[in-house]
PDB file of C-alpha atoms in Angstrom:
ATOM      1  CA  MET A   1      93.804  91.505  55.603  1.00 44.00           C
ATOM      2  CA  SER A   2      95.692  92.731  58.704  1.00 50.00           C
ATOM      3  CA  ASP A   3      93.994  91.837  61.875  1.00 51.00           C
ATOM      4  CA  ALA A   4      94.000  96.055  62.578  1.00 51.00           C
ATOM      5  CA  LEU A   5      92.061  96.541  59.535  1.00 52.00           C
ATOM      6  CA  MET A   6      89.496  93.652  60.185  1.00 49.00           C
ATOM      7  CA  PRO A   7      86.085  95.208  61.494  1.00 59.00           C
ATOM      8  CA  ILE A   8      85.575  93.966  65.015  1.00 64.00           C
ATOM      9  CA  GLY A   9      82.391  91.712  65.443  1.00 80.00           C
ATOM     10  CA  ARG A  10      79.009  91.985  67.073  1.00 79.00           C
ATOM     11  CA  ARG A  11      79.815  90.433  70.372  1.00 79.00           C
ATOM     12  CA  GLU A  12      83.068  92.320  70.707  1.00 82.00           C
ATOM     13  CA  ARG A  13      81.406  95.727  69.959  1.00 83.00           C
ATOM     14  CA  ALA A  14      78.641  94.712  72.774  1.00 81.00           C
ATOM     15  CA  LYS A  15      81.736  94.064  75.047  1.00 85.00           C
ATOM     16  CA  GLN A  16      83.220  97.203  74.259  1.00 88.00           C
ATOM     17  CA  ASP A  17      79.916  99.168  74.535  1.00 90.00           C
ATOM     18  CA  LYS A  18      79.599  97.478  78.219  1.00 92.00           C
ATOM     19  CA  ARG A  19      82.968  98.433  79.754  1.00 90.00           C
ATOM     20  CA  GLU A  20      82.668 101.585  78.555  1.00 93.00           C
ATOM     21  CA  ARG A  21      79.057 102.251  79.836  1.00 95.00           C
ATOM     22  CA  ILE A  22      80.475 100.617  83.107  1.00 95.00           C
ATOM     23  CA  MET A  23      83.623 102.638  82.986  1.00 93.00           C
ATOM     24  CA  VAL A  24      81.426 106.141  82.847  1.00 95.00           C
ATOM     25  CA  ALA A  25      79.202 105.279  85.358  1.00 96.00           C
ATOM     26  CA  ALA A  26      81.846 103.919  87.929  1.00 95.00           C
ATOM     27  CA  ARG A  27      83.856 107.235  87.224  1.00 94.00           C
ATOM     28  CA  GLU A  28      80.769 109.726  87.729  1.00 95.00           C
ATOM     29  CA  LEU A  29      79.369 107.887  90.834  1.00 96.00           C
ATOM     30  CA  PHE A  30      82.897 107.601  92.584  1.00 95.00           C
ATOM     31  CA  ALA A  31      83.601 111.376  91.571  1.00 93.00           C
ATOM     32  CA  GLU A  32      80.143 112.206  93.252  1.00 93.00           C
ATOM     33  CA  HIS A  33      79.971 110.063  96.335  1.00 94.00           C
ATOM     34  CA  GLY A  34      83.640 108.696  96.799  1.00 93.00           C
ATOM     35  CA  VAL A  35      84.512 105.112  96.641  1.00 93.00           C
ATOM     36  CA  GLY A  36      83.141 104.394 100.159  1.00 93.00           C
ATOM     37  CA  GLY A  37      79.846 105.883  99.306  1.00 95.00           C
ATOM     38  CA  VAL A  38      79.232 103.600  96.092  1.00 95.00           C
ATOM     39  CA  THR A  39      78.201 100.461  95.859  1.00 95.00           C
ATOM     40  CA  THR A  40      78.745  98.403  92.918  1.00 95.00           C
ATOM     41  CA  GLN A  41      75.005  97.848  92.517  1.00 95.00           C
ATOM     42  CA  GLN A  42      74.615 101.297  91.918  1.00 96.00           C
ATOM     43  CA  VAL A  43      76.974 101.272  89.047  1.00 96.00           C
ATOM     44  CA  ALA A  44      75.624  98.485  87.297  1.00 96.00           C
ATOM     45  CA  ASP A  45      72.279 100.336  87.733  1.00 96.00           C
ATOM     46  CA  ARG A  46      73.689 103.415  85.999  1.00 96.00           C
ATOM     47  CA  ALA A  47      75.475 101.493  83.421  1.00 95.00           C
ATOM     48  CA  ASP A  48      72.349  99.448  82.641  1.00 94.00           C
ATOM     49  CA  VAL A  49      73.919  96.387  83.096  1.00 94.00           C
ATOM     50  CA  ALA A  50      73.225  93.133  85.601  1.00 95.00           C
ATOM     51  CA  ILE A  51      75.287  93.002  88.212  1.00 95.00           C
ATOM     52  CA  GLY A  52      76.657  89.403  87.057  1.00 94.00           C
ATOM     53  CA  THR A  53      77.610  91.252  84.152  1.00 93.00           C
ATOM     54  CA  LEU A  54      79.532  93.783  85.896  1.00 94.00           C
ATOM     55  CA  TYR A  55      81.595  91.263  87.802  1.00 93.00           C
ATOM     56  CA  LEU A  56      82.797  90.281  84.403  1.00 92.00           C
ATOM     57  CA  TYR A  57      84.771  93.159  83.840  1.00 91.00           C
ATOM     58  CA  ALA A  58      85.770  93.857  87.519  1.00 91.00           C
ATOM     59  CA  ALA A  59      85.193  91.175  90.497  1.00 90.00           C
ATOM     60  CA  THR A  60      85.100  93.974  93.027  1.00 91.00           C
ATOM     61  CA  LYS A  61      84.386  97.551  94.015  1.00 93.00           C
ATOM     62  CA  ALA A  62      88.381  98.312  94.404  1.00 94.00           C
ATOM     63  CA  GLU A  63      88.805  96.660  90.825  1.00 94.00           C
ATOM     64  CA  LEU A  64      86.233  99.261  89.455  1.00 95.00           C
ATOM     65  CA  LEU A  65      88.206 102.077  91.601  1.00 96.00           C
ATOM     66  CA  ILE A  66      91.606 101.109  89.967  1.00 96.00           C
ATOM     67  CA  MET A  67      89.973 100.565  86.371  1.00 94.00           C
ATOM     68  CA  VAL A  68      88.951 104.185  86.490  1.00 94.00           C
ATOM     69  CA  GLN A  69      91.883 105.848  88.406  1.00 96.00           C
ATOM     70  CA  ASN A  70      94.241 103.820  85.941  1.00 96.00           C
ATOM     71  CA  GLN A  71      92.785 106.144  83.033  1.00 94.00           C
ATOM     72  CA  LYS A  72      93.451 109.566  85.041  1.00 95.00           C
ATOM     73  CA  PHE A  73      97.060 108.304  86.370  1.00 97.00           C
ATOM     74  CA  ALA A  74      97.896 107.815  82.513  1.00 97.00           C
ATOM     75  CA  ALA A  75      96.778 110.823  81.476  1.00 97.00           C
ATOM     76  CA  ALA A  76      98.430 112.503  84.557  1.00 97.00           C
ATOM     77  CA  ILE A  77     101.651 110.958  83.745  1.00 97.00           C
ATOM     78  CA  ASP A  78     101.514 111.822  80.110  1.00 97.00           C
ATOM     79  CA  THR A  79     100.908 115.533  81.206  1.00 97.00           C
ATOM     80  CA  GLY A  80     103.924 115.534  83.532  1.00 97.00           C
ATOM     81  CA  LEU A  81     106.131 114.088  80.961  1.00 96.00           C
ATOM     82  CA  ALA A  82     105.112 116.471  78.284  1.00 95.00           C
ATOM     83  CA  ALA A  83     105.535 119.535  80.830  1.00 95.00           C
ATOM     84  CA  ALA A  84     108.643 118.063  82.098  1.00 94.00           C
ATOM     85  CA  SER A  85     110.195 117.839  78.392  1.00 90.00           C
ATOM     86  CA  VAL A  86     110.103 121.955  77.967  1.00 89.00           C
ATOM     87  CA  THR A  87     111.915 122.198  81.110  1.00 81.00           C
ATOM     88  CA  THR A  88     115.182 120.803  79.228  1.00 73.00           C
ATOM     89  CA  ARG A  89     117.647 123.745  79.862  1.00 75.00           C
ATOM     90  CA  ARG A  90     116.470 123.972  83.927  1.00 77.00           C
ATOM     91  CA  SER A  91     117.556 122.048  86.602  1.00 86.00           C
ATOM     92  CA  SER A  92     116.420 118.472  86.979  1.00 89.00           C
ATOM     93  CA  LEU A  93     114.774 119.187  90.436  1.00 91.00           C
ATOM     94  CA  GLU A  94     112.278 121.717  88.346  1.00 92.00           C
ATOM     95  CA  GLY A  95     111.740 118.729  85.783  1.00 93.00           C
ATOM     96  CA  VAL A  96     110.698 116.492  88.061  1.00 95.00           C
ATOM     97  CA  ILE A  97     108.423 118.751  89.543  1.00 95.00           C
ATOM     98  CA  ALA A  98     106.833 119.587  86.276  1.00 95.00           C
ATOM     99  CA  LEU A  99     106.559 115.881  85.919  1.00 97.00           C
ATOM    100  CA  ILE A 100     104.657 115.323  89.069  1.00 96.00           C
ATOM    101  CA  ARG A 101     102.329 118.403  89.220  1.00 96.00           C
ATOM    102  CA  PRO A 102      99.796 116.596  87.650  1.00 97.00           C
ATOM    103  CA  VAL A 103      99.979 113.578  89.404  1.00 97.00           C
ATOM    104  CA  VAL A 104      99.667 115.146  92.599  1.00 96.00           C
ATOM    105  CA  ALA A 105      96.598 116.821  91.412  1.00 95.00           C
ATOM    106  CA  CYS A 106      95.187 113.585  89.918  1.00 95.00           C
ATOM    107  CA  VAL A 107      95.846 111.713  93.230  1.00 94.00           C
ATOM    108  CA  ARG A 108      94.100 114.487  95.555  1.00 93.00           C
ATOM    109  CA  GLU A 109      91.237 115.363  92.592  1.00 92.00           C
ATOM    110  CA  GLN A 110      88.629 113.362  95.333  1.00 91.00           C
ATOM    111  CA  VAL A 111      91.399 112.496  98.086  1.00 91.00           C
ATOM    112  CA  GLU A 112      89.249 109.384  99.206  1.00 92.00           C
ATOM    113  CA  ASN A 113      89.585 108.074  95.801  1.00 94.00           C
ATOM    114  CA  GLY A 114      93.041 108.800  95.320  1.00 93.00           C
ATOM    115  CA  ARG A 115      94.124 107.208  98.642  1.00 93.00           C
ATOM    116  CA  THR A 116      92.560 104.170  98.175  1.00 94.00           C
ATOM    117  CA  TYR A 117      93.350 103.696  94.729  1.00 95.00           C
ATOM    118  CA  LEU A 118      97.044 103.932  95.895  1.00 94.00           C
ATOM    119  CA  HIS A 119      96.235 101.394  98.665  1.00 92.00           C
ATOM    120  CA  GLU A 120      94.797  98.616  96.585  1.00 93.00           C
ATOM    121  CA  LEU A 121      97.329  99.333  94.023  1.00 91.00           C
ATOM    122  CA  PHE A 122     100.548  98.587  96.247  1.00 89.00           C
ATOM    123  CA  PHE A 123      98.971  96.243  98.639  1.00 91.00           C
ATOM    124  CA  GLY A 124      96.387  94.312  96.810  1.00 88.00           C
ATOM    125  CA  ASP A 125      97.110  91.331  94.123  1.00 89.00           C
ATOM    126  CA  PRO A 126      99.887  92.404  91.665  1.00 90.00           C
ATOM    127  CA  THR A 127      98.733  89.731  89.320  1.00 91.00           C
ATOM    128  CA  GLU A 128      95.196  91.026  88.848  1.00 92.00           C
ATOM    129  CA  PRO A 129      95.103  92.901  85.389  1.00 93.00           C
ATOM    130  CA  TYR A 130      93.891  96.292  86.320  1.00 94.00           C
ATOM    131  CA  ARG A 131      96.453  96.368  89.488  1.00 95.00           C
ATOM    132  CA  ARG A 132      99.128  94.990  87.082  1.00 95.00           C
ATOM    133  CA  GLU A 133      98.399  97.919  84.443  1.00 96.00           C
ATOM    134  CA  GLY A 134      98.563 100.453  87.202  1.00 96.00           C
ATOM    135  CA  LEU A 135     101.728  99.257  88.769  1.00 96.00           C
ATOM    136  CA  ALA A 136     103.202  99.537  85.196  1.00 97.00           C
ATOM    137  CA  LEU A 137     102.148 102.967  85.188  1.00 97.00           C
ATOM    138  CA  SER A 138     103.654 103.673  88.484  1.00 96.00           C
ATOM    139  CA  VAL A 139     107.142 102.074  86.760  1.00 96.00           C
ATOM    140  CA  ARG A 140     106.641 104.434  83.990  1.00 97.00           C
ATOM    141  CA  LEU A 141     106.578 107.222  86.478  1.00 97.00           C
ATOM    142  CA  GLU A 142     109.712 106.284  88.245  1.00 97.00           C
ATOM    143  CA  ASP A 143     111.435 105.930  85.002  1.00 97.00           C
ATOM    144  CA  GLY A 144     110.389 109.245  83.759  1.00 96.00           C
ATOM    145  CA  ILE A 145     111.468 110.610  87.094  1.00 97.00           C
ATOM    146  CA  ALA A 146     114.761 108.923  86.643  1.00 96.00           C
ATOM    147  CA  ARG A 147     115.418 110.166  83.056  1.00 94.00           C
ATOM    148  CA  LEU A 148     114.998 113.337  84.494  1.00 94.00           C
ATOM    149  CA  LEU A 149     117.557 113.140  87.112  1.00 94.00           C
ATOM    150  CA  THR A 150     120.134 111.971  84.936  1.00 91.00           C
ATOM    151  CA  ARG A 151     120.238 115.458  83.405  1.00 87.00           C
ATOM    152  CA  ASP A 152     122.652 116.207  86.296  1.00 86.00           C
ATOM    153  CA  GLU A 153     125.999 114.856  85.064  1.00 86.00           C
ATOM    154  CA  ARG A 154     126.441 113.879  88.806  1.00 87.00           C
ATOM    155  CA  ILE A 155     123.789 111.369  89.198  1.00 90.00           C
ATOM    156  CA  ASP A 156     124.588 107.994  87.439  1.00 91.00           C
ATOM    157  CA  GLY A 157     121.950 105.777  86.344  1.00 90.00           C
ATOM    158  CA  ARG A 158     121.657 103.241  89.123  1.00 92.00           C
ATOM    159  CA  ASP A 159     121.723 106.331  91.675  1.00 94.00           C
ATOM    160  CA  ALA A 160     118.687 107.860  89.613  1.00 95.00           C
ATOM    161  CA  ALA A 161     116.802 104.853  89.661  1.00 95.00           C
ATOM    162  CA  THR A 162     117.215 104.531  93.663  1.00 95.00           C
ATOM    163  CA  LEU A 163     116.470 108.296  93.826  1.00 96.00           C
ATOM    164  CA  ALA A 164     113.356 108.099  91.650  1.00 96.00           C
ATOM    165  CA  ARG A 165     112.169 105.189  93.903  1.00 96.00           C
ATOM    166  CA  VAL A 166     112.548 107.657  96.796  1.00 96.00           C
ATOM    167  CA  ILE A 167     110.701 110.390  95.672  1.00 96.00           C
ATOM    168  CA  THR A 168     107.683 108.264  94.225  1.00 96.00           C
ATOM    169  CA  ALA A 169     107.338 106.881  98.259  1.00 95.00           C
ATOM    170  CA  ILE A 170     107.706 110.886  98.838  1.00 96.00           C
ATOM    171  CA  ILE A 171     104.912 111.310  96.692  1.00 95.00           C
ATOM    172  CA  HIS A 172     102.737 108.451  97.909  1.00 94.00           C
ATOM    173  CA  ILE A 173     103.166 109.771 101.763  1.00 93.00           C
ATOM    174  CA  SER A 174     102.521 113.320 100.971  1.00 94.00           C
ATOM    175  CA  THR A 175      99.418 112.437  99.061  1.00 92.00           C
ATOM    176  CA  THR A 176      97.803 109.977 101.186  1.00 90.00           C
ATOM    177  CA  ALA A 177      98.940 110.682 104.787  1.00 90.00           C
ATOM    178  CA  THR A 178      95.626 111.401 107.025  1.00 90.00           C
ATOM    179  CA  VAL A 179      97.889 114.079 108.361  1.00 89.00           C
ATOM    180  CA  TYR A 180      98.577 115.882 105.409  1.00 87.00           C
ATOM    181  CA  LEU A 181      94.738 115.648 104.154  1.00 86.00           C
ATOM    182  CA  HIS A 182      93.597 119.488 105.276  1.00 89.00           C
ATOM    183  CA  ARG A 183      96.396 120.719 103.087  1.00 91.00           C
ATOM    184  CA  SER A 184      96.120 122.574  99.405  1.00 91.00           C
ATOM    185  CA  ASP A 185      97.428 120.808  96.417  1.00 92.00           C
ATOM    186  CA  ASP A 186     100.233 123.720  96.377  1.00 93.00           C
ATOM    187  CA  ALA A 187     101.251 123.300  99.800  1.00 94.00           C
ATOM    188  CA  VAL A 188     101.419 119.422  99.215  1.00 94.00           C
ATOM    189  CA  LEU A 189     103.363 120.114  96.198  1.00 95.00           C
ATOM    190  CA  GLY A 190     105.569 122.577  97.870  1.00 95.00           C
ATOM    191  CA  ASP A 191     106.229 120.195 100.582  1.00 95.00           C
ATOM    192  CA  ILE A 192     107.175 117.581  98.078  1.00 96.00           C
ATOM    193  CA  ARG A 193     109.584 119.912  96.412  1.00 96.00           C
ATOM    194  CA  GLU A 194     111.630 120.661  99.165  1.00 96.00           C
ATOM    195  CA  GLN A 195     111.734 116.823 100.246  1.00 95.00           C
ATOM    196  CA  VAL A 196     112.948 116.368  96.955  1.00 95.00           C
ATOM    197  CA  ARG A 197     115.270 119.113  96.898  1.00 94.00           C
ATOM    198  CA  VAL A 198     116.886 118.060 100.131  1.00 94.00           C
ATOM    199  CA  THR A 199     117.153 114.318  99.001  1.00 93.00           C
ATOM    200  CA  LEU A 200     118.864 115.452  95.963  1.00 90.00           C
ATOM    201  CA  SER A 201     121.307 117.803  97.657  1.00 87.00           C
ATOM    202  CA  LEU A 202     122.203 114.946 100.032  1.00 76.00           C
ATOM    203  CA  HIS A 203     123.236 112.890  97.402  1.00 70.00           C
ATOM    204  CA  ASP A 204     125.730 115.456  96.407  1.00 61.00           C
ATOM    205  CA  GLU A 205     127.646 115.415  99.725  1.00 55.00           C
ATOM    206  CA  PRO A 206     130.619 113.144  99.908  1.00 53.00           C
ATOM    207  CA  LEU A 207     130.615 109.870 102.160  1.00 47.00           C
ATOM    208  CA  PRO A 208     132.200 110.217 105.238  1.00 50.00           C
ATOM    209  CA  ASN A 209     135.467 108.078 105.541  1.00 49.00           C
TER     210      ASN A 209
END
């Protein structure tokens, strides 16, 4: 019998159940109070697990946040890729905006959580499992943008990869910088669109001799 068909054991089921309860509790509390207003003990209490048990699944509050946000980030990328796939007859710019629209909404759904998530993701220990998973999602987003840019026959694969890195940096700053926190999602997305448009137009300009 293959591993895929073998029933999981009682211990593994119990571990999955605890992990799911912790995930749900953390997601609810972070949504209600923001990451700064939640303690790991509160998450443990709501999940009905001992604090020591919680630390087996996430050693810090930052890891709990990353664990929760990774699920949302992955879903946003899936939604964006699906939206971009139906823009094949439109410009690469419109495809990129279709892809990143749900990503921007995800990061800004609870602004404090989104800012902290991206900060922890990119400046924390990259070998930590949840961060590694989140960084892989970031690469997936970047690769998706690069593929959309190659719709333009003037953009080769190498330039598309570089431009995708620039665009993800634009997204990061535009969704997390303190000076932009008062803006609506539509305003933020509109600003990102303009920055991406200019970035792509500059790519088309010939280099000076």
